[in-house]
Amino acid sequence: MNFLDNALNLIFPPVCGICGKIGKKYLCDKCKMNLTNSDIYLNQLQDYSNDKSNFIDEHFYLFSYTGIIREKILQYKFEDKTYLSNTISEFFMNNEKLYRFFKKYDIMEPIPISIARKKERGYNQSELIARKIKKLGIINLEKQILVKETDNRPQNGLNRKDRSQNVKNVYKVQNEQKIKDKRILLLDDVYTTGATANECAKILKQAGAKKVGILTIAKDFKKINI
Ligand SMILES: [Zn+2]
């Protein structure tokens, strides 16, 4: 911690993002233990590399998108509770399975939100998490590869087919030389049908990326109507 962090901690001591207890951490030991022992903590790697219809090679997710985790992700995205990035990041730390996963990639790239959305919200939730992960020193962060040019409808409420349509031609790759033959790890908050991740992986591979995986906080298992 630097001087500024120390000074800020005196004024605003860290609060556990889950139970609200004031302490030394953004995730207290009790909540960390309870959640990592709960049945919504899956810490799972899903391999898609043999699925030819999928441009994503693999997906790592920590939680099932339900209960307190769903609640916290929604607060993080829509209620300006940016400190929750500290809480969520705690689950990425000291996770050996996840460390091995990171090592398979060269560059980490948060899935972008549109410029209009970023202006309105003030931050890209995936980028805040990516910055914390970068501090672990095992993977590089590159924010200038994918851009979201169009403000599409939110995926929420759309069926599987419409979700794929809704993300078509919305993202663009820039600085292609940075991804040539590279293994790219995308970062997002929730994975539902994978339409967004798949579209990003497709254009990244068309631009020369060798491999594309995705890391999300949670996976939504609810059934999306066809
Ligand atoms: Zn707590």
XYZ file of C-alpha atoms and ligand atoms in Angstrom:
227
model
C 0.000 0.000 0.000
C 1.230 3.475 -0.782
C 0.839 6.659 1.235
C -2.394 7.663 -0.470
C -3.942 4.243 0.128
C -2.978 4.432 3.791
C -4.415 7.922 4.153
C -7.641 6.900 2.418
C -7.932 3.836 4.614
C -7.879 6.040 7.705
C -10.777 8.089 6.378
C -12.681 5.254 4.720
C -11.681 1.940 6.289
C -12.424 -1.067 4.069
C -15.866 -2.531 4.446
C -16.622 -6.165 3.652
C -18.641 -5.960 0.434
C -20.739 -8.955 1.445
C -21.735 -8.401 5.114
C -20.853 -4.730 5.519
C -18.504 -5.254 8.465
C -15.843 -2.564 8.811
C -12.398 -4.071 9.051
C -9.086 -4.352 7.287
C -10.355 -6.049 4.140
C -12.972 -5.697 1.443
C -13.917 -9.312 2.036
C -13.901 -10.542 5.622
C -12.551 -14.007 6.422
C -15.932 -15.274 7.499
C -17.711 -14.269 4.274
C -14.838 -15.605 2.195
C -15.041 -18.957 3.954
C -18.827 -19.121 3.822
C -18.949 -18.320 0.137
C -16.109 -20.531 -1.005
C -17.720 -23.416 0.901
C -21.185 -22.718 -0.474
C -22.785 -24.616 -3.342
C -22.784 -21.504 -5.560
C -18.958 -21.452 -5.590
C -18.094 -23.607 -8.581
C -14.523 -22.508 -9.503
C -14.944 -24.320 -12.759
C -13.160 -24.552 -16.101
C -15.259 -25.460 -19.108
C -13.489 -26.604 -22.264
C -15.033 -25.611 -25.600
C -12.025 -26.286 -27.791
C -13.714 -29.235 -29.561
C -16.922 -27.341 -30.191
C -16.551 -26.047 -33.741
C -19.522 -23.675 -33.492
C -17.823 -21.877 -30.629
C -14.971 -19.424 -31.093
C -14.269 -19.399 -27.348
C -11.776 -22.114 -26.396
C -12.503 -22.255 -22.694
C -14.372 -20.516 -19.909
C -13.409 -20.172 -16.261
C -16.049 -18.996 -13.790
C -16.152 -18.748 -10.035
C -19.822 -18.667 -9.097
C -23.273 -19.608 -10.206
C -25.119 -16.361 -10.971
C -27.617 -16.544 -8.157
C -28.313 -15.391 -4.577
C -25.916 -12.955 -2.930
C -23.455 -13.071 -5.854
C -26.122 -12.026 -8.350
C -27.198 -9.271 -5.961
C -23.634 -7.978 -5.570
C -22.871 -8.063 -9.298
C -26.011 -6.044 -10.011
C -25.044 -3.503 -7.344
C -21.538 -3.368 -8.752
C -22.802 -2.661 -12.256
C -25.760 -0.430 -11.659
C -25.479 1.165 -8.237
C -22.081 2.742 -8.496
C -20.585 0.452 -5.828
C -17.150 0.331 -7.391
C -15.540 -0.795 -4.118
C -17.113 -4.180 -4.839
C -14.358 -4.712 -7.416
C -12.043 -5.107 -4.385
C -14.383 -7.656 -2.813
C -14.821 -9.665 -5.990
C -11.106 -9.588 -6.734
C -10.418 -11.265 -3.397
C -11.926 -14.436 -4.843
C -9.367 -14.355 -7.661
C -6.438 -14.234 -5.247
C -4.574 -17.324 -4.065
C -6.631 -19.514 -6.353
C -4.180 -22.070 -7.735
C -6.540 -23.438 -10.335
C -7.087 -19.928 -11.636
C -3.347 -19.149 -11.594
C -2.722 -22.105 -13.863
C -5.466 -20.818 -16.143
C -3.934 -17.308 -16.318
C -0.589 -18.785 -17.299
C -2.068 -20.131 -20.523
C -2.701 -16.581 -21.764
C -0.560 -13.665 -22.965
C -2.982 -10.763 -22.739
C -6.057 -10.004 -20.715
C -8.760 -7.870 -22.352
C -11.928 -6.711 -20.559
C -15.034 -6.842 -22.741
C -15.665 -3.184 -23.501
C -18.824 -1.214 -22.878
C -19.798 1.555 -25.291
C -18.398 5.045 -24.866
C -21.903 6.346 -24.109
C -22.445 3.695 -21.415
C -19.039 4.372 -19.893
C -19.791 8.087 -19.737
C -23.062 7.421 -18.001
C -21.730 4.790 -15.580
C -18.264 6.274 -15.150
C -16.465 2.933 -15.270
C -16.252 -0.390 -17.050
C -16.867 -2.988 -14.350
C -14.734 -5.646 -16.066
C -11.838 -3.230 -16.493
C -11.703 -2.490 -12.749
C -11.399 -6.217 -12.019
C -8.809 -6.645 -14.767
C -6.670 -3.935 -13.158
C -6.697 -5.816 -9.846
C -5.722 -9.053 -11.561
C -2.901 -7.288 -13.374
C -1.399 -6.435 -9.983
C -0.827 -10.156 -9.402
C 1.892 -9.840 -12.039
C 1.096 -13.002 -13.978
C -0.768 -11.601 -16.968
C -0.649 -8.371 -18.967
C -3.615 -6.114 -19.416
C -4.398 -4.552 -22.791
C -7.334 -2.194 -22.980
C -6.911 -0.949 -26.519
C -7.830 -3.994 -28.575
C -11.602 -4.337 -28.532
C -13.928 -1.377 -28.870
C -17.675 -1.278 -28.692
C -18.843 1.053 -31.412
C -22.588 0.670 -31.233
C -24.879 0.881 -28.252
C -26.986 -2.246 -28.717
C -29.988 -3.290 -26.663
C -29.135 -4.947 -23.341
C -28.917 -8.750 -23.759
C -31.200 -9.178 -20.783
C -34.658 -10.301 -21.828
C -33.607 -11.480 -25.298
C -33.739 -15.121 -26.389
C -30.716 -17.093 -27.502
C -31.064 -16.320 -31.208
C -31.717 -12.614 -30.671
C -28.733 -12.424 -28.320
C -26.412 -13.581 -31.119
C -27.994 -11.142 -33.550
C -27.862 -8.288 -31.050
C -24.054 -8.456 -30.667
C -23.240 -8.792 -34.395
C -21.028 -5.994 -35.748
C -21.139 -4.186 -32.416
C -17.476 -4.773 -31.485
C -14.362 -3.947 -33.479
C -10.707 -4.965 -33.189
C -8.061 -2.262 -33.283
C -4.267 -2.471 -32.935
C -4.305 -5.874 -34.628
C -0.510 -6.162 -34.466
C -0.791 -6.551 -30.685
C -2.802 -9.765 -30.883
C -1.159 -11.596 -33.778
C -0.596 -15.227 -32.666
C -1.371 -14.233 -29.084
C -3.534 -16.045 -26.545
C -6.215 -13.618 -25.370
C -8.172 -13.865 -22.156
C -11.457 -11.953 -22.172
C -12.980 -10.740 -18.947
C -16.653 -10.199 -18.203
C -18.962 -10.233 -15.193
C -21.562 -12.800 -16.215
C -21.665 -15.498 -18.887
C -25.172 -16.425 -19.994
C -25.441 -17.865 -23.518
C -21.897 -16.772 -24.360
C -23.131 -14.705 -27.334
C -21.030 -11.648 -26.465
C -17.900 -13.655 -25.673
C -18.321 -15.698 -28.835
C -18.703 -12.629 -31.050
C -15.587 -11.041 -29.496
C -13.635 -14.297 -29.869
C -14.689 -14.560 -33.518
C -13.422 -11.126 -34.484
C -10.243 -11.567 -32.415
C -9.452 -14.814 -34.219
C -10.251 -13.264 -37.597
C -7.725 -10.583 -36.675
C -5.037 -13.184 -35.906
C -5.417 -14.238 -32.266
C -4.296 -17.818 -31.661
C -6.533 -18.676 -28.739
C -9.355 -16.930 -26.892
C -10.663 -17.823 -23.437
C -12.957 -16.032 -21.054
C -12.992 -15.488 -17.308
C -16.207 -14.383 -15.618
C -17.242 -13.866 -12.023
C -20.336 -15.957 -12.577
C -22.195 -18.173 -14.995
C -25.940 -17.854 -15.408
C -27.531 -21.289 -15.643
C -31.076 -20.098 -16.134
C -32.743 -21.424 -19.265
C -32.866 -18.953 -22.130
C -35.754 -19.709 -24.496
C -34.778 -20.633 -28.035
Zn -18.113 -10.167 5.531
